[in-house]
């Protein structure tokens, strides 16, 4: 099995060094993290925060883009995507990556409405409390102040994204009962006006791109009216790292300049400023420019 980046090495007395700021992201498949949060992850990792990624499945049912890799499917594709995830995390500087419940514990459920959803091994069929307990163990170990995941619709309705949301939110509750309260929970978002402006630029640039046509604003996960946005993370300085991480997921993503496409070959904007909705607290300022805004991270116990 492909080796993932490991948690930070133990310090004196066997206790891992603990960064003052600790961010946990919960995602459904390899590649979701780079598309949604790549610039954010690179920014905080570069600033010395502990960034921990929990990925719920290996994405065994993803559609493969490069012809030379289309022989991959099932477990073979999952193994390959695990290697892509490790490569992407090296590009982002993220050293702590976990598979929920251990590698291969939960299988990709496929797109909503397919027979794959009924696989007893799939994340969609998982008991939410059982899966949340596995995530709670990570939370109690890492003790993040901030958690990022999807909205209740999973951003765009994929069963694994919906389930990742349910598991993450349940784990927040379980961890609080066990003694660690995550101070801020965010959902991934894109403001509608930003998406509309980016697609207007895309339509102008499309003839020079290697994609057949443009996707639509409605194809972008998490698009909401602008007033829902509480937090804007400027990842411009980490644009190259985000693009490199997305390229590392070569079975799933083709990147060209400021744009990318998935297996449908429909071009989308590659956002290097990333947007969030704070869902369990009132932001100190609006919009925030820091996921840790308003937190006293000097206390690390």
PDB file of C-alpha atoms in Angstrom:
ATOM      1  CA  UNK A   1       0.000   0.000   0.000  1.00  0.00           C
ATOM      2  CA  UNK A   2       1.236   3.474  -0.829  1.00  0.00           C
ATOM      3  CA  UNK A   3       2.696   5.338   2.111  1.00  0.00           C
ATOM      4  CA  UNK A   4       0.958   8.578   3.056  1.00  0.00           C
ATOM      5  CA  UNK A   5       2.642  11.468   4.844  1.00  0.00           C
ATOM      6  CA  UNK A   6       2.823  10.693   8.545  1.00  0.00           C
ATOM      7  CA  UNK A   7       1.966  12.723  11.622  1.00  0.00           C
ATOM      8  CA  UNK A   8       4.783  14.903  12.964  1.00  0.00           C
ATOM      9  CA  UNK A   9       7.528  12.884  14.676  1.00  0.00           C
ATOM     10  CA  UNK A  10       7.537  12.514  18.427  1.00  0.00           C
ATOM     11  CA  UNK A  11       9.516  15.019  20.459  1.00  0.00           C
ATOM     12  CA  UNK A  12      11.186  14.569  23.848  1.00  0.00           C
ATOM     13  CA  UNK A  13       9.375  12.080  26.051  1.00  0.00           C
ATOM     14  CA  UNK A  14       7.471  10.633  23.066  1.00  0.00           C
ATOM     15  CA  UNK A  15       4.959  13.509  22.876  1.00  0.00           C
ATOM     16  CA  UNK A  16       4.367  14.859  19.357  1.00  0.00           C
ATOM     17  CA  UNK A  17       5.096  18.577  19.080  1.00  0.00           C
ATOM     18  CA  UNK A  18       1.796  20.460  18.868  1.00  0.00           C
ATOM     19  CA  UNK A  19       1.430  23.542  16.702  1.00  0.00           C
ATOM     20  CA  UNK A  20      -0.492  26.436  18.210  1.00  0.00           C
ATOM     21  CA  UNK A  21      -2.966  26.478  15.292  1.00  0.00           C
ATOM     22  CA  UNK A  22      -4.464  23.163  14.224  1.00  0.00           C
ATOM     23  CA  UNK A  23      -6.747  22.701  11.224  1.00  0.00           C
ATOM     24  CA  UNK A  24      -8.657  19.512  10.361  1.00  0.00           C
ATOM     25  CA  UNK A  25     -10.260  18.945   6.954  1.00  0.00           C
ATOM     26  CA  UNK A  26     -12.690  16.112   6.229  1.00  0.00           C
ATOM     27  CA  UNK A  27     -13.112  15.069   2.602  1.00  0.00           C
ATOM     28  CA  UNK A  28     -14.798  12.273   0.700  1.00  0.00           C
ATOM     29  CA  UNK A  29     -12.229  11.209  -1.932  1.00  0.00           C
ATOM     30  CA  UNK A  30      -8.642  11.928  -2.939  1.00  0.00           C
ATOM     31  CA  UNK A  31      -8.653  15.146  -5.064  1.00  0.00           C
ATOM     32  CA  UNK A  32     -11.540  16.838  -3.228  1.00  0.00           C
ATOM     33  CA  UNK A  33      -9.124  18.454  -0.804  1.00  0.00           C
ATOM     34  CA  UNK A  34      -6.930  19.982  -3.512  1.00  0.00           C
ATOM     35  CA  UNK A  35      -9.857  21.327  -5.555  1.00  0.00           C
ATOM     36  CA  UNK A  36     -11.705  22.820  -2.593  1.00  0.00           C
ATOM     37  CA  UNK A  37      -8.977  23.784  -0.142  1.00  0.00           C
ATOM     38  CA  UNK A  38      -5.568  23.388  -1.777  1.00  0.00           C
ATOM     39  CA  UNK A  39      -4.537  27.027  -1.390  1.00  0.00           C
ATOM     40  CA  UNK A  40      -5.852  27.181   2.173  1.00  0.00           C
ATOM     41  CA  UNK A  41      -3.981  24.021   3.150  1.00  0.00           C
ATOM     42  CA  UNK A  42      -0.742  25.245   1.585  1.00  0.00           C
ATOM     43  CA  UNK A  43      -1.056  28.645   3.267  1.00  0.00           C
ATOM     44  CA  UNK A  44      -1.536  27.299   6.759  1.00  0.00           C
ATOM     45  CA  UNK A  45       1.073  24.573   6.369  1.00  0.00           C
ATOM     46  CA  UNK A  46       3.597  27.192   5.207  1.00  0.00           C
ATOM     47  CA  UNK A  47       2.741  29.347   8.220  1.00  0.00           C
ATOM     48  CA  UNK A  48       3.496  26.512  10.634  1.00  0.00           C
ATOM     49  CA  UNK A  49      -0.032  25.418  11.504  1.00  0.00           C
ATOM     50  CA  UNK A  50      -0.729  21.721  11.835  1.00  0.00           C
ATOM     51  CA  UNK A  51      -2.915  20.721   8.916  1.00  0.00           C
ATOM     52  CA  UNK A  52      -4.560  17.311   9.175  1.00  0.00           C
ATOM     53  CA  UNK A  53      -6.551  15.778   6.332  1.00  0.00           C
ATOM     54  CA  UNK A  54      -8.988  12.914   6.839  1.00  0.00           C
ATOM     55  CA  UNK A  55     -10.136  11.325   3.572  1.00  0.00           C
ATOM     56  CA  UNK A  56     -13.101   8.977   3.849  1.00  0.00           C
ATOM     57  CA  UNK A  57     -12.618   6.700   0.800  1.00  0.00           C
ATOM     58  CA  UNK A  58     -10.015   5.865  -1.833  1.00  0.00           C
ATOM     59  CA  UNK A  59     -12.263   6.948  -4.708  1.00  0.00           C
ATOM     60  CA  UNK A  60     -12.289   3.477  -6.268  1.00  0.00           C
ATOM     61  CA  UNK A  61     -15.232   4.341  -8.526  1.00  0.00           C
ATOM     62  CA  UNK A  62     -13.834   7.521 -10.022  1.00  0.00           C
ATOM     63  CA  UNK A  63     -13.734   7.893 -13.808  1.00  0.00           C
ATOM     64  CA  UNK A  64     -10.174   7.919 -15.166  1.00  0.00           C
ATOM     65  CA  UNK A  65      -9.099  10.640 -17.601  1.00  0.00           C
ATOM     66  CA  UNK A  66      -5.717   9.584 -19.131  1.00  0.00           C
ATOM     67  CA  UNK A  67      -6.127   6.785 -21.692  1.00  0.00           C
ATOM     68  CA  UNK A  68      -2.960   5.086 -20.457  1.00  0.00           C
ATOM     69  CA  UNK A  69      -4.489   4.732 -16.976  1.00  0.00           C
ATOM     70  CA  UNK A  70      -8.001   3.628 -17.936  1.00  0.00           C
ATOM     71  CA  UNK A  71      -7.150   0.031 -17.150  1.00  0.00           C
ATOM     72  CA  UNK A  72      -7.342   1.019 -13.481  1.00  0.00           C
ATOM     73  CA  UNK A  73     -10.547   0.256 -11.616  1.00  0.00           C
ATOM     74  CA  UNK A  74     -11.717  -0.900  -8.221  1.00  0.00           C
ATOM     75  CA  UNK A  75      -8.964  -1.674  -5.736  1.00  0.00           C
ATOM     76  CA  UNK A  76      -6.267  -0.955  -8.315  1.00  0.00           C
ATOM     77  CA  UNK A  77      -7.623   2.523  -8.907  1.00  0.00           C
ATOM     78  CA  UNK A  78      -7.929   3.093  -5.167  1.00  0.00           C
ATOM     79  CA  UNK A  79      -4.285   2.148  -4.679  1.00  0.00           C
ATOM     80  CA  UNK A  80      -3.242   4.484  -7.477  1.00  0.00           C
ATOM     81  CA  UNK A  81      -5.312   7.360  -6.133  1.00  0.00           C
ATOM     82  CA  UNK A  82      -3.747   6.881  -2.723  1.00  0.00           C
ATOM     83  CA  UNK A  83      -0.381   7.505  -4.375  1.00  0.00           C
ATOM     84  CA  UNK A  84      -1.807  10.588  -6.072  1.00  0.00           C
ATOM     85  CA  UNK A  85      -3.025  11.847  -2.707  1.00  0.00           C
ATOM     86  CA  UNK A  86       0.426  11.434  -1.166  1.00  0.00           C
ATOM     87  CA  UNK A  87       1.987  13.333  -4.076  1.00  0.00           C
ATOM     88  CA  UNK A  88      -0.584  16.114  -3.801  1.00  0.00           C
ATOM     89  CA  UNK A  89       0.064  16.515  -0.085  1.00  0.00           C
ATOM     90  CA  UNK A  90       3.783  16.852  -0.730  1.00  0.00           C
ATOM     91  CA  UNK A  91       2.983  19.739  -3.076  1.00  0.00           C
ATOM     92  CA  UNK A  92       0.884  21.408  -0.371  1.00  0.00           C
ATOM     93  CA  UNK A  93       3.361  20.733   2.428  1.00  0.00           C
ATOM     94  CA  UNK A  94       0.837  18.720   4.440  1.00  0.00           C
ATOM     95  CA  UNK A  95       2.403  15.971   6.529  1.00  0.00           C
ATOM     96  CA  UNK A  96      -0.588  14.484   8.370  1.00  0.00           C
ATOM     97  CA  UNK A  97      -3.035  12.530   6.194  1.00  0.00           C
ATOM     98  CA  UNK A  98      -5.420   9.877   7.513  1.00  0.00           C
ATOM     99  CA  UNK A  99      -7.900   7.482   5.901  1.00  0.00           C
ATOM    100  CA  UNK A 100     -11.090   7.331   7.935  1.00  0.00           C
ATOM    101  CA  UNK A 101     -11.069   4.139   9.975  1.00  0.00           C
ATOM    102  CA  UNK A 102      -7.867   3.014   8.214  1.00  0.00           C
ATOM    103  CA  UNK A 103      -7.023   2.483   4.553  1.00  0.00           C
ATOM    104  CA  UNK A 104      -9.875   0.848   2.680  1.00  0.00           C
ATOM    105  CA  UNK A 105     -12.322   0.845   5.595  1.00  0.00           C
ATOM    106  CA  UNK A 106     -14.997   2.641   3.569  1.00  0.00           C
ATOM    107  CA  UNK A 107     -15.504   2.216  -0.171  1.00  0.00           C
ATOM    108  CA  UNK A 108     -16.438   4.862  -2.716  1.00  0.00           C
ATOM    109  CA  UNK A 109     -20.234   4.893  -3.132  1.00  0.00           C
ATOM    110  CA  UNK A 110     -20.339   6.108  -6.734  1.00  0.00           C
ATOM    111  CA  UNK A 111     -22.666   8.827  -7.985  1.00  0.00           C
ATOM    112  CA  UNK A 112     -26.104   9.242  -6.427  1.00  0.00           C
ATOM    113  CA  UNK A 113     -28.747   6.838  -7.714  1.00  0.00           C
ATOM    114  CA  UNK A 114     -26.384   4.126  -8.955  1.00  0.00           C
ATOM    115  CA  UNK A 115     -26.398   0.529  -7.717  1.00  0.00           C
ATOM    116  CA  UNK A 116     -22.963   1.218  -6.200  1.00  0.00           C
ATOM    117  CA  UNK A 117     -24.782   3.156  -3.453  1.00  0.00           C
ATOM    118  CA  UNK A 118     -26.130  -0.157  -2.133  1.00  0.00           C
ATOM    119  CA  UNK A 119     -22.716  -1.757  -1.575  1.00  0.00           C
ATOM    120  CA  UNK A 120     -22.606  -2.655   2.140  1.00  0.00           C
ATOM    121  CA  UNK A 121     -18.918  -1.625   2.199  1.00  0.00           C
ATOM    122  CA  UNK A 122     -19.650   1.836   0.796  1.00  0.00           C
ATOM    123  CA  UNK A 123     -19.460   5.018   2.839  1.00  0.00           C
ATOM    124  CA  UNK A 124     -23.100   5.718   1.965  1.00  0.00           C
ATOM    125  CA  UNK A 125     -24.120   2.544   3.809  1.00  0.00           C
ATOM    126  CA  UNK A 126     -21.868   3.202   6.805  1.00  0.00           C
ATOM    127  CA  UNK A 127     -23.327   3.724  10.239  1.00  0.00           C
ATOM    128  CA  UNK A 128     -22.762   7.438  10.822  1.00  0.00           C
ATOM    129  CA  UNK A 129     -22.101   7.021  14.550  1.00  0.00           C
ATOM    130  CA  UNK A 130     -19.531   4.279  13.948  1.00  0.00           C
ATOM    131  CA  UNK A 131     -17.712   6.324  11.319  1.00  0.00           C
ATOM    132  CA  UNK A 132     -17.939   9.452  13.474  1.00  0.00           C
ATOM    133  CA  UNK A 133     -16.304   7.622  16.365  1.00  0.00           C
ATOM    134  CA  UNK A 134     -13.318   6.860  14.120  1.00  0.00           C
ATOM    135  CA  UNK A 135     -13.091  10.558  13.254  1.00  0.00           C
ATOM    136  CA  UNK A 136     -13.532  11.501  16.908  1.00  0.00           C
ATOM    137  CA  UNK A 137     -10.422   9.499  17.733  1.00  0.00           C
ATOM    138  CA  UNK A 138      -8.476  11.700  15.309  1.00  0.00           C
ATOM    139  CA  UNK A 139      -9.985  14.851  16.777  1.00  0.00           C
ATOM    140  CA  UNK A 140      -9.059  13.864  20.322  1.00  0.00           C
ATOM    141  CA  UNK A 141      -5.506  13.118  19.193  1.00  0.00           C
ATOM    142  CA  UNK A 142      -4.957  16.220  17.061  1.00  0.00           C
ATOM    143  CA  UNK A 143      -7.211  18.628  19.007  1.00  0.00           C
ATOM    144  CA  UNK A 144      -7.942  21.006  16.128  1.00  0.00           C
ATOM    145  CA  UNK A 145      -9.488  24.369  16.839  1.00  0.00           C
ATOM    146  CA  UNK A 146     -10.944  24.541  13.306  1.00  0.00           C
ATOM    147  CA  UNK A 147     -12.681  21.962  11.098  1.00  0.00           C
ATOM    148  CA  UNK A 148     -13.549  22.315   7.405  1.00  0.00           C
ATOM    149  CA  UNK A 149     -15.977  20.066   5.534  1.00  0.00           C
ATOM    150  CA  UNK A 150     -18.978  20.167   3.155  1.00  0.00           C
ATOM    151  CA  UNK A 151     -22.491  21.524   3.655  1.00  0.00           C
ATOM    152  CA  UNK A 152     -25.436  19.121   4.238  1.00  0.00           C
ATOM    153  CA  UNK A 153     -25.870  18.680   0.471  1.00  0.00           C
ATOM    154  CA  UNK A 154     -22.220  17.677   0.156  1.00  0.00           C
ATOM    155  CA  UNK A 155     -21.661  20.664  -2.101  1.00  0.00           C
ATOM    156  CA  UNK A 156     -23.248  18.961  -5.109  1.00  0.00           C
ATOM    157  CA  UNK A 157     -25.183  15.929  -3.929  1.00  0.00           C
ATOM    158  CA  UNK A 158     -22.612  13.132  -4.123  1.00  0.00           C
ATOM    159  CA  UNK A 159     -23.514  10.514  -1.495  1.00  0.00           C
ATOM    160  CA  UNK A 160     -19.982  10.346  -0.113  1.00  0.00           C
ATOM    161  CA  UNK A 161     -19.841  14.116   0.273  1.00  0.00           C
ATOM    162  CA  UNK A 162     -23.185  14.131   2.067  1.00  0.00           C
ATOM    163  CA  UNK A 163     -22.022  11.319   4.319  1.00  0.00           C
ATOM    164  CA  UNK A 164     -18.689  13.042   5.012  1.00  0.00           C
ATOM    165  CA  UNK A 165     -20.660  16.080   6.177  1.00  0.00           C
ATOM    166  CA  UNK A 166     -22.812  13.965   8.479  1.00  0.00           C
ATOM    167  CA  UNK A 167     -19.808  12.144   9.915  1.00  0.00           C
ATOM    168  CA  UNK A 168     -17.830  15.327  10.471  1.00  0.00           C
ATOM    169  CA  UNK A 169     -20.666  17.159  12.197  1.00  0.00           C
ATOM    170  CA  UNK A 170     -21.461  14.162  14.383  1.00  0.00           C
ATOM    171  CA  UNK A 171     -17.792  13.812  15.332  1.00  0.00           C
ATOM    172  CA  UNK A 172     -17.687  17.479  16.371  1.00  0.00           C
ATOM    173  CA  UNK A 173     -20.481  16.711  18.820  1.00  0.00           C
ATOM    174  CA  UNK A 174     -18.912  13.470  20.079  1.00  0.00           C
ATOM    175  CA  UNK A 175     -15.527  15.119  20.584  1.00  0.00           C
ATOM    176  CA  UNK A 176     -17.110  17.915  22.619  1.00  0.00           C
ATOM    177  CA  UNK A 177     -18.740  15.350  24.877  1.00  0.00           C
ATOM    178  CA  UNK A 178     -15.359  13.649  25.257  1.00  0.00           C
ATOM    179  CA  UNK A 179     -13.609  16.868  26.267  1.00  0.00           C
ATOM    180  CA  UNK A 180     -12.386  18.633  23.125  1.00  0.00           C
ATOM    181  CA  UNK A 181     -14.561  21.376  21.621  1.00  0.00           C
ATOM    182  CA  UNK A 182     -13.743  22.427  18.085  1.00  0.00           C
ATOM    183  CA  UNK A 183     -14.140  26.183  18.200  1.00  0.00           C
ATOM    184  CA  UNK A 184     -15.031  26.889  14.568  1.00  0.00           C
ATOM    185  CA  UNK A 185     -16.643  24.727  11.874  1.00  0.00           C
ATOM    186  CA  UNK A 186     -16.630  25.860   8.255  1.00  0.00           C
ATOM    187  CA  UNK A 187     -18.342  24.615   5.118  1.00  0.00           C
ATOM    188  CA  UNK A 188     -16.743  24.991   1.686  1.00  0.00           C
ATOM    189  CA  UNK A 189     -18.392  27.721  -0.373  1.00  0.00           C
ATOM    190  CA  UNK A 190     -18.059  29.796  -3.547  1.00  0.00           C
ATOM    191  CA  UNK A 191     -19.876  33.152  -3.766  1.00  0.00           C
ATOM    192  CA  UNK A 192     -22.207  33.293  -6.723  1.00  0.00           C
ATOM    193  CA  UNK A 193     -20.872  36.579  -8.126  1.00  0.00           C
ATOM    194  CA  UNK A 194     -17.289  35.279  -7.999  1.00  0.00           C
ATOM    195  CA  UNK A 195     -18.317  32.129  -9.853  1.00  0.00           C
ATOM    196  CA  UNK A 196     -20.251  34.097 -12.466  1.00  0.00           C
ATOM    197  CA  UNK A 197     -17.314  36.450 -13.109  1.00  0.00           C
ATOM    198  CA  UNK A 198     -14.877  33.533 -13.354  1.00  0.00           C
ATOM    199  CA  UNK A 199     -17.085  31.732 -15.881  1.00  0.00           C
ATOM    200  CA  UNK A 200     -17.400  34.917 -17.935  1.00  0.00           C
ATOM    201  CA  UNK A 201     -13.579  35.007 -18.187  1.00  0.00           C
ATOM    202  CA  UNK A 202     -13.553  31.300 -18.975  1.00  0.00           C
ATOM    203  CA  UNK A 203     -15.874  31.761 -21.944  1.00  0.00           C
ATOM    204  CA  UNK A 204     -13.412  34.278 -23.385  1.00  0.00           C
ATOM    205  CA  UNK A 205     -10.403  32.029 -22.759  1.00  0.00           C
ATOM    206  CA  UNK A 206     -12.019  28.742 -23.788  1.00  0.00           C
ATOM    207  CA  UNK A 207     -10.836  28.662 -27.445  1.00  0.00           C
ATOM    208  CA  UNK A 208      -7.217  28.520 -26.236  1.00  0.00           C
ATOM    209  CA  UNK A 209      -7.865  25.721 -23.743  1.00  0.00           C
ATOM    210  CA  UNK A 210      -7.705  21.946 -24.333  1.00  0.00           C
ATOM    211  CA  UNK A 211     -11.308  21.417 -23.208  1.00  0.00           C
ATOM    212  CA  UNK A 212     -14.379  20.892 -25.365  1.00  0.00           C
ATOM    213  CA  UNK A 213     -16.687  23.312 -23.593  1.00  0.00           C
ATOM    214  CA  UNK A 214     -17.356  25.116 -20.347  1.00  0.00           C
ATOM    215  CA  UNK A 215     -19.141  23.795 -17.311  1.00  0.00           C
ATOM    216  CA  UNK A 216     -21.808  26.013 -15.716  1.00  0.00           C
ATOM    217  CA  UNK A 217     -21.912  27.884 -12.440  1.00  0.00           C
ATOM    218  CA  UNK A 218     -24.363  25.257 -11.176  1.00  0.00           C
ATOM    219  CA  UNK A 219     -21.683  22.582 -11.668  1.00  0.00           C
ATOM    220  CA  UNK A 220     -19.422  24.150  -9.028  1.00  0.00           C
ATOM    221  CA  UNK A 221     -19.961  22.627  -5.578  1.00  0.00           C
ATOM    222  CA  UNK A 222     -21.024  24.933  -2.774  1.00  0.00           C
ATOM    223  CA  UNK A 223     -22.056  28.010  -4.778  1.00  0.00           C
ATOM    224  CA  UNK A 224     -24.244  30.266  -2.617  1.00  0.00           C
ATOM    225  CA  UNK A 225     -25.417  33.856  -2.542  1.00  0.00           C
ATOM    226  CA  UNK A 226     -22.630  36.204  -1.519  1.00  0.00           C
ATOM    227  CA  UNK A 227     -24.145  37.101   1.845  1.00  0.00           C
ATOM    228  CA  UNK A 228     -23.592  33.523   3.043  1.00  0.00           C
ATOM    229  CA  UNK A 229     -19.815  33.937   2.792  1.00  0.00           C
ATOM    230  CA  UNK A 230     -18.189  34.675   6.149  1.00  0.00           C
ATOM    231  CA  UNK A 231     -14.550  33.974   5.365  1.00  0.00           C
ATOM    232  CA  UNK A 232     -12.233  34.662   2.440  1.00  0.00           C
ATOM    233  CA  UNK A 233      -8.787  33.062   2.332  1.00  0.00           C
ATOM    234  CA  UNK A 234      -6.431  34.705  -0.147  1.00  0.00           C
ATOM    235  CA  UNK A 235      -4.313  31.848  -1.462  1.00  0.00           C
ATOM    236  CA  UNK A 236      -2.715  33.784  -4.321  1.00  0.00           C
ATOM    237  CA  UNK A 237       0.783  33.164  -2.967  1.00  0.00           C
ATOM    238  CA  UNK A 238       0.041  29.420  -3.027  1.00  0.00           C
ATOM    239  CA  UNK A 239      -1.604  29.231  -6.447  1.00  0.00           C
ATOM    240  CA  UNK A 240       1.256  27.193  -7.920  1.00  0.00           C
ATOM    241  CA  UNK A 241       1.117  24.697  -5.050  1.00  0.00           C
ATOM    242  CA  UNK A 242      -2.628  24.244  -5.482  1.00  0.00           C
ATOM    243  CA  UNK A 243      -2.301  23.717  -9.235  1.00  0.00           C
ATOM    244  CA  UNK A 244       0.533  21.223  -8.695  1.00  0.00           C
ATOM    245  CA  UNK A 245      -1.526  19.313  -6.130  1.00  0.00           C
ATOM    246  CA  UNK A 246      -4.449  19.146  -8.531  1.00  0.00           C
ATOM    247  CA  UNK A 247      -2.137  17.917 -11.313  1.00  0.00           C
ATOM    248  CA  UNK A 248      -0.935  15.176  -8.960  1.00  0.00           C
ATOM    249  CA  UNK A 249      -4.489  13.781  -9.089  1.00  0.00           C
ATOM    250  CA  UNK A 250      -3.946  12.958 -12.748  1.00  0.00           C
ATOM    251  CA  UNK A 251      -6.571  10.225 -12.967  1.00  0.00           C
ATOM    252  CA  UNK A 252      -9.267  12.746 -12.046  1.00  0.00           C
ATOM    253  CA  UNK A 253      -8.149  16.235 -13.071  1.00  0.00           C
ATOM    254  CA  UNK A 254      -6.629  17.964 -16.077  1.00  0.00           C
ATOM    255  CA  UNK A 255      -5.236  21.423 -15.300  1.00  0.00           C
ATOM    256  CA  UNK A 256      -4.645  24.104 -17.943  1.00  0.00           C
ATOM    257  CA  UNK A 257      -3.566  27.575 -16.888  1.00  0.00           C
ATOM    258  CA  UNK A 258      -6.249  29.030 -14.549  1.00  0.00           C
ATOM    259  CA  UNK A 259      -8.725  26.289 -15.369  1.00  0.00           C
ATOM    260  CA  UNK A 260      -9.282  22.567 -14.956  1.00  0.00           C
ATOM    261  CA  UNK A 261     -11.634  19.819 -16.049  1.00  0.00           C
ATOM    262  CA  UNK A 262     -12.793  16.554 -14.572  1.00  0.00           C
ATOM    263  CA  UNK A 263     -13.644  13.438 -16.591  1.00  0.00           C
ATOM    264  CA  UNK A 264     -16.573  15.225 -18.284  1.00  0.00           C
ATOM    265  CA  UNK A 265     -14.028  17.480 -20.075  1.00  0.00           C
ATOM    266  CA  UNK A 266     -15.979  20.594 -19.060  1.00  0.00           C
ATOM    267  CA  UNK A 267     -13.736  23.499 -18.096  1.00  0.00           C
ATOM    268  CA  UNK A 268     -14.053  25.139 -14.680  1.00  0.00           C
ATOM    269  CA  UNK A 269     -12.191  27.999 -13.020  1.00  0.00           C
ATOM    270  CA  UNK A 270      -9.374  27.077 -10.640  1.00  0.00           C
ATOM    271  CA  UNK A 271     -10.005  29.272  -7.599  1.00  0.00           C
ATOM    272  CA  UNK A 272      -6.943  30.354  -5.633  1.00  0.00           C
ATOM    273  CA  UNK A 273      -8.945  32.539  -3.289  1.00  0.00           C
ATOM    274  CA  UNK A 274     -11.071  30.103  -1.303  1.00  0.00           C
ATOM    275  CA  UNK A 275     -14.322  30.841   0.472  1.00  0.00           C
ATOM    276  CA  UNK A 276     -16.065  29.491   3.551  1.00  0.00           C
ATOM    277  CA  UNK A 277     -19.190  29.769   5.644  1.00  0.00           C
ATOM    278  CA  UNK A 278     -18.709  29.730   9.419  1.00  0.00           C
ATOM    279  CA  UNK A 279     -21.660  27.714  10.682  1.00  0.00           C
ATOM    280  CA  UNK A 280     -21.384  27.379  14.451  1.00  0.00           C
ATOM    281  CA  UNK A 281     -20.197  30.803  15.644  1.00  0.00           C
ATOM    282  CA  UNK A 282     -20.438  34.496  14.859  1.00  0.00           C
ATOM    283  CA  UNK A 283     -17.426  35.859  12.948  1.00  0.00           C
ATOM    284  CA  UNK A 284     -15.496  38.588  14.731  1.00  0.00           C
ATOM    285  CA  UNK A 285     -15.401  40.521  11.456  1.00  0.00           C
ATOM    286  CA  UNK A 286     -17.126  39.932   8.142  1.00  0.00           C
ATOM    287  CA  UNK A 287     -15.594  38.774   6.035  1.00  0.00           C
ATOM    288  CA  UNK A 288     -12.837  37.110   8.020  1.00  0.00           C
ATOM    289  CA  UNK A 289      -9.475  36.658   6.329  1.00  0.00           C
ATOM    290  CA  UNK A 290      -8.264  33.901   8.688  1.00  0.00           C
ATOM    291  CA  UNK A 291      -9.928  30.632   9.707  1.00  0.00           C
ATOM    292  CA  UNK A 292      -8.453  31.137  13.190  1.00  0.00           C
ATOM    293  CA  UNK A 293      -9.714  34.721  13.569  1.00  0.00           C
ATOM    294  CA  UNK A 294     -10.941  35.450  17.071  1.00  0.00           C
ATOM    295  CA  UNK A 295      -9.326  32.375  18.631  1.00  0.00           C
ATOM    296  CA  UNK A 296      -6.735  32.397  21.375  1.00  0.00           C
ATOM    297  CA  UNK A 297      -4.384  29.748  20.021  1.00  0.00           C
ATOM    298  CA  UNK A 298      -1.700  30.395  22.618  1.00  0.00           C
ATOM    299  CA  UNK A 299      -3.437  27.829  24.828  1.00  0.00           C
ATOM    300  CA  UNK A 300      -2.729  24.433  23.302  1.00  0.00           C
ATOM    301  CA  UNK A 301      -3.871  21.996  25.994  1.00  0.00           C
TER     302      UNK A 301
END
